[in-house]
PDB file of C-alpha atoms in Angstrom:
ATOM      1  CA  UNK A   1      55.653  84.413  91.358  1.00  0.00           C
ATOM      2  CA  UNK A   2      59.223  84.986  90.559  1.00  0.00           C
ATOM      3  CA  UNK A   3      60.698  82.664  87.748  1.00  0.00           C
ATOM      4  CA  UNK A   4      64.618  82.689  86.395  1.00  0.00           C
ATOM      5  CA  UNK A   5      65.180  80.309  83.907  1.00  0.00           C
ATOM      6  CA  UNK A   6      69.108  80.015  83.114  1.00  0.00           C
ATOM      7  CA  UNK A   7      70.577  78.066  80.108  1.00  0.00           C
ATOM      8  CA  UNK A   8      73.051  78.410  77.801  1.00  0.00           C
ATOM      9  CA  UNK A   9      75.211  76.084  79.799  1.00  0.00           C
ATOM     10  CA  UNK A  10      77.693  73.134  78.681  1.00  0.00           C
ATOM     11  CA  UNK A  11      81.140  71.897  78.109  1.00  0.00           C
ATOM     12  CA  UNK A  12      83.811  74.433  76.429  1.00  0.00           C
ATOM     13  CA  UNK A  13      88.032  74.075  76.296  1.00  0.00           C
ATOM     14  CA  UNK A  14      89.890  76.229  77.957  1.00  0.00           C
ATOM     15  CA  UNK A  15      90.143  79.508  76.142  1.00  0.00           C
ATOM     16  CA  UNK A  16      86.389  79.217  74.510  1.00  0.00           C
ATOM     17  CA  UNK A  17      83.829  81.350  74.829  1.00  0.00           C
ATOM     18  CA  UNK A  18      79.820  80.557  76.346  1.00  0.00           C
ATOM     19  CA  UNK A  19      76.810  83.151  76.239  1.00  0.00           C
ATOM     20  CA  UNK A  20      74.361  82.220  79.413  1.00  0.00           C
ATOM     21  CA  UNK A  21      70.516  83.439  78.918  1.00  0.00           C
ATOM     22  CA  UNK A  22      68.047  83.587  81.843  1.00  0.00           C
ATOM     23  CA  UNK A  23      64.277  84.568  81.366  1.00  0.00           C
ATOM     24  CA  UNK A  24      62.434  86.069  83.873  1.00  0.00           C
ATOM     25  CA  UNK A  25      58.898  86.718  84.379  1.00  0.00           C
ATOM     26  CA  UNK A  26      56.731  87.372  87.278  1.00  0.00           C
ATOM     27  CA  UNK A  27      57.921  90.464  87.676  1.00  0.00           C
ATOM     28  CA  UNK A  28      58.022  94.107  86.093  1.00  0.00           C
ATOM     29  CA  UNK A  29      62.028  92.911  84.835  1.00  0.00           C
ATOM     30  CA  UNK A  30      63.106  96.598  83.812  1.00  0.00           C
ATOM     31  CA  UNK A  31      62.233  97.697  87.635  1.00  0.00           C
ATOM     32  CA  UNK A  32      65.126  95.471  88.828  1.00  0.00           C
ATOM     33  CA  UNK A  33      68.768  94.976  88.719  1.00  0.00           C
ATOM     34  CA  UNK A  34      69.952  91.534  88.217  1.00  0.00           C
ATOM     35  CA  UNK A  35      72.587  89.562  89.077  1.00  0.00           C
ATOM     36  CA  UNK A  36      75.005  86.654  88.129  1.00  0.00           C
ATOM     37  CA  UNK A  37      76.592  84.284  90.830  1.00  0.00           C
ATOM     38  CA  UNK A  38      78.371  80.967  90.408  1.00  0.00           C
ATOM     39  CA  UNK A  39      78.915  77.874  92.840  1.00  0.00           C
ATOM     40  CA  UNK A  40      81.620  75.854  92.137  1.00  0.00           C
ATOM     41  CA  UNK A  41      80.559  72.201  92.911  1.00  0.00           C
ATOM     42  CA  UNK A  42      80.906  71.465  96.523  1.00  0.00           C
ATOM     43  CA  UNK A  43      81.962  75.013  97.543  1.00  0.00           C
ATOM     44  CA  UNK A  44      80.789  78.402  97.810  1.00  0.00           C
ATOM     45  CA  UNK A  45      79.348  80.823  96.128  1.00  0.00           C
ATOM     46  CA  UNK A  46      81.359  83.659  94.193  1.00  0.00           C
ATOM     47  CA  UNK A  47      79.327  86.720  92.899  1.00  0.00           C
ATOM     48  CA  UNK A  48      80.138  87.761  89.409  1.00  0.00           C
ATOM     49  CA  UNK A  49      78.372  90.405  88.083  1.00  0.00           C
ATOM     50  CA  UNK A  50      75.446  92.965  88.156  1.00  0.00           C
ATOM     51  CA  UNK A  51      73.679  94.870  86.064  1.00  0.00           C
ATOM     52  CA  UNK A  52      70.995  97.737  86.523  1.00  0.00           C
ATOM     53  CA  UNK A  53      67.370  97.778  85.378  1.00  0.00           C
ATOM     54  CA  UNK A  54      67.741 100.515  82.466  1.00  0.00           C
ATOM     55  CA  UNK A  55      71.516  98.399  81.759  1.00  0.00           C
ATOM     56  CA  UNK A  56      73.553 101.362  82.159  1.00  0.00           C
ATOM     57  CA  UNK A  57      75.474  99.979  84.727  1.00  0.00           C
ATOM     58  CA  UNK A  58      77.311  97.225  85.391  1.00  0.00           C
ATOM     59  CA  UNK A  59      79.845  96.067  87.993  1.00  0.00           C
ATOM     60  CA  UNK A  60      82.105  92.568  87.661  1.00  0.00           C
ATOM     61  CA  UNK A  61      83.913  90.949  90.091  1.00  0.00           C
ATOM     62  CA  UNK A  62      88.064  90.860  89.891  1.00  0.00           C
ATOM     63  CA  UNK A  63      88.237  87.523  88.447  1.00  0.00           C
ATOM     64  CA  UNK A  64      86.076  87.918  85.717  1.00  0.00           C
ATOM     65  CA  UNK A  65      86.615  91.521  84.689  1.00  0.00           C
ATOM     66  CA  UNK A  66      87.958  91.817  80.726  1.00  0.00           C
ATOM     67  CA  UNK A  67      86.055  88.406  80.416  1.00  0.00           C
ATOM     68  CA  UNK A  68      82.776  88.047  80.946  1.00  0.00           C
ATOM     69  CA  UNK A  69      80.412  90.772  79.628  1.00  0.00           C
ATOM     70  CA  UNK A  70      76.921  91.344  81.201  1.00  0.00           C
ATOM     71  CA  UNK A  71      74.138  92.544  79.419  1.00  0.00           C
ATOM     72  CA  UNK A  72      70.033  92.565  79.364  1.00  0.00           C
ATOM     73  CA  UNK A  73      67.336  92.668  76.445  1.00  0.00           C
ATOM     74  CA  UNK A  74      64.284  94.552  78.687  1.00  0.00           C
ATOM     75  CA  UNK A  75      62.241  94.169  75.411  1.00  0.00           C
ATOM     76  CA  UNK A  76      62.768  90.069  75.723  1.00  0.00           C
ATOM     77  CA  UNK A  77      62.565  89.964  79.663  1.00  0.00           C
ATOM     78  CA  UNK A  78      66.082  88.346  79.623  1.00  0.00           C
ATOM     79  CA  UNK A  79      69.770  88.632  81.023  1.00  0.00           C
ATOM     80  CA  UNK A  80      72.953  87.459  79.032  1.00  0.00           C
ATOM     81  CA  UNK A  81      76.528  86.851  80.520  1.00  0.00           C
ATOM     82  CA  UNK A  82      79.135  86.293  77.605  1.00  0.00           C
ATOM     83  CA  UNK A  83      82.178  84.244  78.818  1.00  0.00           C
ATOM     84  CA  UNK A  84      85.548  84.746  77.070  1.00  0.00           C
ATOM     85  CA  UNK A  85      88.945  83.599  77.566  1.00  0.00           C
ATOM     86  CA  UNK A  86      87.161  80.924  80.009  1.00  0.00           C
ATOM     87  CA  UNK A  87      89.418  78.850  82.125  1.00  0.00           C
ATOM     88  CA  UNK A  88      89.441  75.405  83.884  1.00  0.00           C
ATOM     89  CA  UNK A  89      88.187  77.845  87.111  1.00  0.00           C
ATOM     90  CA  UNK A  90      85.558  79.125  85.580  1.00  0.00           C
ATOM     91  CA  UNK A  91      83.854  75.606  85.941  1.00  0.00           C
ATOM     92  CA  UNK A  92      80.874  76.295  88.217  1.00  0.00           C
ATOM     93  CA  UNK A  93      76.939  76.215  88.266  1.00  0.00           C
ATOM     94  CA  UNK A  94      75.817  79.622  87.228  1.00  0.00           C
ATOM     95  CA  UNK A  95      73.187  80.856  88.678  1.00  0.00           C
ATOM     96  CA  UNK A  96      71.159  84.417  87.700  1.00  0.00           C
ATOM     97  CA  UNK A  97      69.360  86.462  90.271  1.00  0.00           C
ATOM     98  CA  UNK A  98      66.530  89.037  90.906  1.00  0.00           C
ATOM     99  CA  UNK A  99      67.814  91.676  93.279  1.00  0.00           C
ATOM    100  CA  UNK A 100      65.758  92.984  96.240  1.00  0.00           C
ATOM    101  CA  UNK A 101      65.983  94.919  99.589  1.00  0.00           C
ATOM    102  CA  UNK A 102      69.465  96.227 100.152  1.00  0.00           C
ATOM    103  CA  UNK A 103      70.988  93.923  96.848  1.00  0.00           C
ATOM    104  CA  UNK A 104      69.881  90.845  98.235  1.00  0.00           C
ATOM    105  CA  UNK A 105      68.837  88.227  95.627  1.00  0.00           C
ATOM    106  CA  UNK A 106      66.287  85.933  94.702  1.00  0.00           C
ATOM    107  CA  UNK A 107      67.759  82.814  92.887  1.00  0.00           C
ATOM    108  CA  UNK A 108      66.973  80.939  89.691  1.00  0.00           C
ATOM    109  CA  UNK A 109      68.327  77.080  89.317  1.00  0.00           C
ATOM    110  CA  UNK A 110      71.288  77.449  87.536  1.00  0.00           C
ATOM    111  CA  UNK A 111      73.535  76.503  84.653  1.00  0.00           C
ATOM    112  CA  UNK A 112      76.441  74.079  84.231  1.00  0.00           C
ATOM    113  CA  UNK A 113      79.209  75.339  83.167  1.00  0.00           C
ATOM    114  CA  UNK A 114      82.176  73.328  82.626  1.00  0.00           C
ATOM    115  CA  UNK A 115      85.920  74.582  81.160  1.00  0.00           C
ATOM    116  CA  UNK A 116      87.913  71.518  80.160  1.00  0.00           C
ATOM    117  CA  UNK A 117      91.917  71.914  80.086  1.00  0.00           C
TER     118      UNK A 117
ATOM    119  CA  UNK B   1      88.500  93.909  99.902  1.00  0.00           C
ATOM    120  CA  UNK B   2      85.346  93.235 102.341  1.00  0.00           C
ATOM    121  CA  UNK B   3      85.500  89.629 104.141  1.00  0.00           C
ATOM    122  CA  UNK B   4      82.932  87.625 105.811  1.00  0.00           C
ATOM    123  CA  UNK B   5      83.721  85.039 108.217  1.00  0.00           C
ATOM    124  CA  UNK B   6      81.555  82.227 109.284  1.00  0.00           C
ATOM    125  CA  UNK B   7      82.282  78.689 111.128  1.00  0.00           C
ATOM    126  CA  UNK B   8      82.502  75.976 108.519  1.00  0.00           C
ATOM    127  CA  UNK B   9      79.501  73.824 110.601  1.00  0.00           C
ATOM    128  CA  UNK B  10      77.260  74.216 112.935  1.00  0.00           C
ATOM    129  CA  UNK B  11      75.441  71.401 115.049  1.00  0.00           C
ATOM    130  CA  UNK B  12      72.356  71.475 117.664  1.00  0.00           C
ATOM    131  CA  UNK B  13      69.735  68.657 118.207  1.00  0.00           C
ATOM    132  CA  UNK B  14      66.441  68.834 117.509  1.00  0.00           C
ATOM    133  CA  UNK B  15      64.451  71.433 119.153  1.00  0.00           C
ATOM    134  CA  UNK B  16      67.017  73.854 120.324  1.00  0.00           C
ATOM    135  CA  UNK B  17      68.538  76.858 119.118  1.00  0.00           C
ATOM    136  CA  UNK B  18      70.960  77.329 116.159  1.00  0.00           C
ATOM    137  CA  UNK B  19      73.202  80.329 116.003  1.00  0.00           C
ATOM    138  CA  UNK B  20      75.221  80.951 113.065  1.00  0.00           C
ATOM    139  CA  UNK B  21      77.467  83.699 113.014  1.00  0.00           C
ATOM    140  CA  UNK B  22      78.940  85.733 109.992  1.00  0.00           C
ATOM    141  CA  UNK B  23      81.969  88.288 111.075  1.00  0.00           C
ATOM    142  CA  UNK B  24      82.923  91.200 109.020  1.00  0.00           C
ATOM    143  CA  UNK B  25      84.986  94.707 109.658  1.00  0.00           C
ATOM    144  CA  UNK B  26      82.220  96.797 110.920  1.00  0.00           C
ATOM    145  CA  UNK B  27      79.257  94.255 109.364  1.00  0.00           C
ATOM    146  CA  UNK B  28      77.335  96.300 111.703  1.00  0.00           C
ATOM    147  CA  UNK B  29      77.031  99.293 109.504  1.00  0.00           C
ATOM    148  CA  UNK B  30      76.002  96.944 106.490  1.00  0.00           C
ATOM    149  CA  UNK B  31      72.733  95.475 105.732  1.00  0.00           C
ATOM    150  CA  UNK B  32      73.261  91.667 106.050  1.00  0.00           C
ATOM    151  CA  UNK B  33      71.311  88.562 104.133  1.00  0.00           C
ATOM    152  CA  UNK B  34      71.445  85.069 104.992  1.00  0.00           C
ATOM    153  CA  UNK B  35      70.588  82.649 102.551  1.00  0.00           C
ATOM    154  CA  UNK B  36      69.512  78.624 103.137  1.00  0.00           C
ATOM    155  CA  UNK B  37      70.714  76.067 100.413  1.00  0.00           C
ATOM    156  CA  UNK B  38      69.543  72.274 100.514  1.00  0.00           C
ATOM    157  CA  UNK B  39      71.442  69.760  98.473  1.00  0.00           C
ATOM    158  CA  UNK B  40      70.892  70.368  95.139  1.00  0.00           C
ATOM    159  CA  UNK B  41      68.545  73.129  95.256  1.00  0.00           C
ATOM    160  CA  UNK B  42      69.595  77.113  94.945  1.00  0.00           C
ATOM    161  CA  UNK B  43      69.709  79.537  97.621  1.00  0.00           C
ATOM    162  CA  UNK B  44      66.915  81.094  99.026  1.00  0.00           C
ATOM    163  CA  UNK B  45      66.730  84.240 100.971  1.00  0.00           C
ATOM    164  CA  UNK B  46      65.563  83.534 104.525  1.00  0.00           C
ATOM    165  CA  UNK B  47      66.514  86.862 106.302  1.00  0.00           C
ATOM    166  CA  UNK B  48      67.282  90.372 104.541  1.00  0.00           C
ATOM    167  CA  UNK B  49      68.010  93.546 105.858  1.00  0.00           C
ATOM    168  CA  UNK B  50      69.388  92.032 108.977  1.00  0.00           C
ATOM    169  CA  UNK B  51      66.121  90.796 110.646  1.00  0.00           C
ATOM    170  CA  UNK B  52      63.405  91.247 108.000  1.00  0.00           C
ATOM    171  CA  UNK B  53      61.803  87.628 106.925  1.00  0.00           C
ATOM    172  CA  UNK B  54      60.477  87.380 103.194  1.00  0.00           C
ATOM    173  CA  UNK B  55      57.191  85.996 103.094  1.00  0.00           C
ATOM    174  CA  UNK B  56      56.811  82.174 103.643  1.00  0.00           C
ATOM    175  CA  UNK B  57      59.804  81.816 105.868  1.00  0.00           C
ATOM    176  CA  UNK B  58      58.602  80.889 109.447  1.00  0.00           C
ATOM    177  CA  UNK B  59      59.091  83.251 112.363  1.00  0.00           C
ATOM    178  CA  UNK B  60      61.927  80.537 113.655  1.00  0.00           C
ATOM    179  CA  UNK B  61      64.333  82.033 111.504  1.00  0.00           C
ATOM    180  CA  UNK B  62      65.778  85.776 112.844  1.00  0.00           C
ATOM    181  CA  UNK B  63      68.789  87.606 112.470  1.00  0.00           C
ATOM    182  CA  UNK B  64      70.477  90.485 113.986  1.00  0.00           C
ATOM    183  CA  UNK B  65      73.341  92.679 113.259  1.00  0.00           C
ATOM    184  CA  UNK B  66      75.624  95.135 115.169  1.00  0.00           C
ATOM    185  CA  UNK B  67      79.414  96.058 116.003  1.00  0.00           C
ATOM    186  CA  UNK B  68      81.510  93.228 114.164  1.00  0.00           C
ATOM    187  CA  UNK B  69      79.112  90.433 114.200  1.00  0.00           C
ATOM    188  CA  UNK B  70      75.833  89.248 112.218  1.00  0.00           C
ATOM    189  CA  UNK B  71      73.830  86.599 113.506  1.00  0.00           C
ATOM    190  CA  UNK B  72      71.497  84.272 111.994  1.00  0.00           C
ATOM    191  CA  UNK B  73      68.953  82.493 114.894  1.00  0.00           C
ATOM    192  CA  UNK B  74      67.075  79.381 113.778  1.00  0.00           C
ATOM    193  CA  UNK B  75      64.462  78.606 117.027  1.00  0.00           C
ATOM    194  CA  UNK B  76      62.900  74.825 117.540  1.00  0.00           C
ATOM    195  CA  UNK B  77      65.080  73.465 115.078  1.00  0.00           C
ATOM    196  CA  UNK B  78      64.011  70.759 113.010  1.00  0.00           C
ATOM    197  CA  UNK B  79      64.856  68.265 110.887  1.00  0.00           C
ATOM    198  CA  UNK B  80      64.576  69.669 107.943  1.00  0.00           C
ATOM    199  CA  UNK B  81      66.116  73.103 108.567  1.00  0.00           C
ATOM    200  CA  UNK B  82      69.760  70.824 107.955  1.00  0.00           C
ATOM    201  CA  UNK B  83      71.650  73.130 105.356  1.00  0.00           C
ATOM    202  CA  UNK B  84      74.300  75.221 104.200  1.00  0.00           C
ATOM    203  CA  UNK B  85      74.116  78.521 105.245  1.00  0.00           C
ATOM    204  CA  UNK B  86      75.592  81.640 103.751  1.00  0.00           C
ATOM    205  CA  UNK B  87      75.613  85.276 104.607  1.00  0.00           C
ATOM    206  CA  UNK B  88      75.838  87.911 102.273  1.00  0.00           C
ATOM    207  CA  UNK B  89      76.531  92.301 102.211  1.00  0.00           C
ATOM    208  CA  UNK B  90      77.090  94.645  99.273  1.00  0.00           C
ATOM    209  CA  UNK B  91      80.546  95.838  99.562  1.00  0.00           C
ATOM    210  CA  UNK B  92      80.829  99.472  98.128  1.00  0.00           C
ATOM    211  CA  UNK B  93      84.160 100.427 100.277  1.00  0.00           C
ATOM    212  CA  UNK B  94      86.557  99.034  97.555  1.00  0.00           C
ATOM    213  CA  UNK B  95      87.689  99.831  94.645  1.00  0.00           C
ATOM    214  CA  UNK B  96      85.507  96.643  93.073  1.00  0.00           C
ATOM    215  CA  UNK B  97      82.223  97.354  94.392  1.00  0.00           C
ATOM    216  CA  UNK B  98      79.907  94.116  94.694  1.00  0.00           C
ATOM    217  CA  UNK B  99      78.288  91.477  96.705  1.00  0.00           C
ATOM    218  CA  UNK B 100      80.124  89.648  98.696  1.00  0.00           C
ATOM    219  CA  UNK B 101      79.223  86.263 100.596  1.00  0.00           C
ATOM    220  CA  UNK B 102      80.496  84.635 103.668  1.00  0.00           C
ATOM    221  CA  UNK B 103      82.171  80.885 103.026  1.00  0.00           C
ATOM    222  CA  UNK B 104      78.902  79.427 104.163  1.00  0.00           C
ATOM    223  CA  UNK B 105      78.066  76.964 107.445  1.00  0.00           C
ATOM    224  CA  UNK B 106      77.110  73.854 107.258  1.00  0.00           C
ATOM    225  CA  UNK B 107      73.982  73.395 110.040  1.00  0.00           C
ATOM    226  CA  UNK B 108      73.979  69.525 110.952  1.00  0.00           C
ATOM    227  CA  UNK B 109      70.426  68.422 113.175  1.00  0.00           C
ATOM    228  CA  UNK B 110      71.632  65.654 115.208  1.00  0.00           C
TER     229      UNK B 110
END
């Protein structure tokens, strides 16, 4: 069975920085890419960024480009996202993802992050 | 860059059918993912690849794709299908390639 564990999550001022973690297991993790979408409370969901299995590439959305930096440890089973330069905005519930068919995703339960002004 | 479009709620009583639809330029050229999310609880993939169900999701739950409309079809619904819904494509047409997710639909079992 799939598991994604996030944390790393908190409270941060405007302008800080935060590194999220998320371990996986029940899976071969270097066979997948992975994935990092946020929900602001009450709203929708925003994608942010993606990474493939061997971490060669990676693709950000337009609001967090320059920011945030993705990044994976296939040795430790685990995805990162460092947040800089984080704004009020940026406050959301993080969650990291297994990709599957076609990019679609296969969730974890997410990480508060909140960006105090 | 790619939109998705889908109504902001949805309501059918008990037993009937639910269809929630998810509009995009040319969505049907795309392969489309709809996701369920309960209060409090993450996402979780109920339909991928247009009309292909991951394992444990019953066969009320279909989906179809084609021209400039997806459509997600909950059969017999019950009460505890009541849920945001969101749709979801990978977008590699722009110059910021990435997923991209519909504003979700709120499915209310009267």
């Amino acid at each position: 069975e799939v598991q994604l564990v996030e944390s790393g999550g908190g409270v941060v001022q405007s302008g800080g920085s935060l590194r999220l973690s998320c371990a996986a297991s029940g899976f071969t993790f270097d066979d997948y890419a992975m994935h990092w979408v946020r929900q602001t409370p009450g709203k929708g969901l925003e994608w942010v960024s993606l990474i493939s299995g061997d971490g060669v590439s990676t693709y950000y959305a337009a609001s967090v480009k320059g920011r945030f930096t993705i990044s994976r440890d296939n040795s430790k089973n685990s995805l990162y996202l460092q947040m800089n330069s984080l704004r009020p905005e940026d406050t959301a519930l993080y969650y990291c993802a297994k990709e599957g068919h076609s990019r679609s995703l296969v969730w974890g339960q997410g990480t508060l992050v909140t960006v105090s002004s | 860059s790619y939109v998705l479009t889908q109504p902001p709620s949805v309501s059918v009583a008990p037993g009937q059918t639910a269809r929630i639809t998810c509009g995009g330029n040319n969505i049907g050229s795309k392969s489309v993912h709809w996701y369920q999310q309960k209060p409090g609880q993450a996402p979780v993939l109920v339909v991928y690849d247009d009309s292909d169900r991951p394992s444990g999701i019953p066969e009320r739950f279909s989906g179809s794709n084609s021209g400039n409309t997806a459509t997600l079809t909950i059969s017999r619904v019950e009460a505890g299908d009541e849920a945001d819904y969101y749709c979801q494509v990978w977008d590699s047409s722009s110059d910021h390639p990435g997923v991209v997710f519909g504003g979700g639909t709120k499915l209310t079992v009267l």
